[in-house]
Amino acid sequence: MANLQGEDLAKVHSFRFTPAGKAERQQQVHEANIRLVHDPEGRLRLTLWIKTTRPGETSDDRGVEGWDAPVIIAFASAPLDLPAGDFGAITVADALPADYWGERFLYYWDHEDFAQASMTIAGTGDRRDITLEARCTAGNAVAFEASFSE
């Protein structure tokens, strides 16, 4: 599998973040790396690295009055059994152990575990579309839609 980083290969279409007790907001995406990789045993895994901030901010703005921490998703799935070519939406969470989501996938001021998550992946040709909705143990919530090519 190729490194799937770049504007033409990995694209986050929307990234919504709801801090605990506050209103939902769209985040600005600064980095996105989404790949399907084979582990040393040859099993297929999905890896995600998405770094976002409030619109107009960067992670370098630390210390500026009103600055808010970036929201980062870092995810490496358990082995997946995905078909090649075209396939309808598969709920990836169903393919993972029940306790798998408690692995500190989200960073916002501190690492957080997902208390509840639902992720799907669908395929058309070599394009893969991903959706994720998750709520963290700290009460923050995140949702995004992304696509990448193999």
Coordinates of C-alpha atoms in Angstrom, one line a residue, residues 7 14 23 44 47 54 57 64 76 86 102 113 115 117 139:
E7 CA -4.4 16.6 -1.2
S14 CA -15.7 17.9 7.3
A23 CA -21.6 24.4 21.0
L44 CA -4.9 -5.2 6.9
T47 CA -4.4 4.2 10.3
R54 CA -10.4 26.2 15.5
E57 CA -5.7 29.2 14.5
V64 CA -2.3 33.8 22.4
A76 CA -4.7 2.4 14.3
D86 CA -16.6 -1.7 -4.6
G102 CA -10.8 2.9 25.1
D113 CA -10.7 7.6 25.5
A115 CA -16.7 6.1 25.4
A117 CA -17.8 5.3 18.7
G139 CA -17.8 14.5 27.4

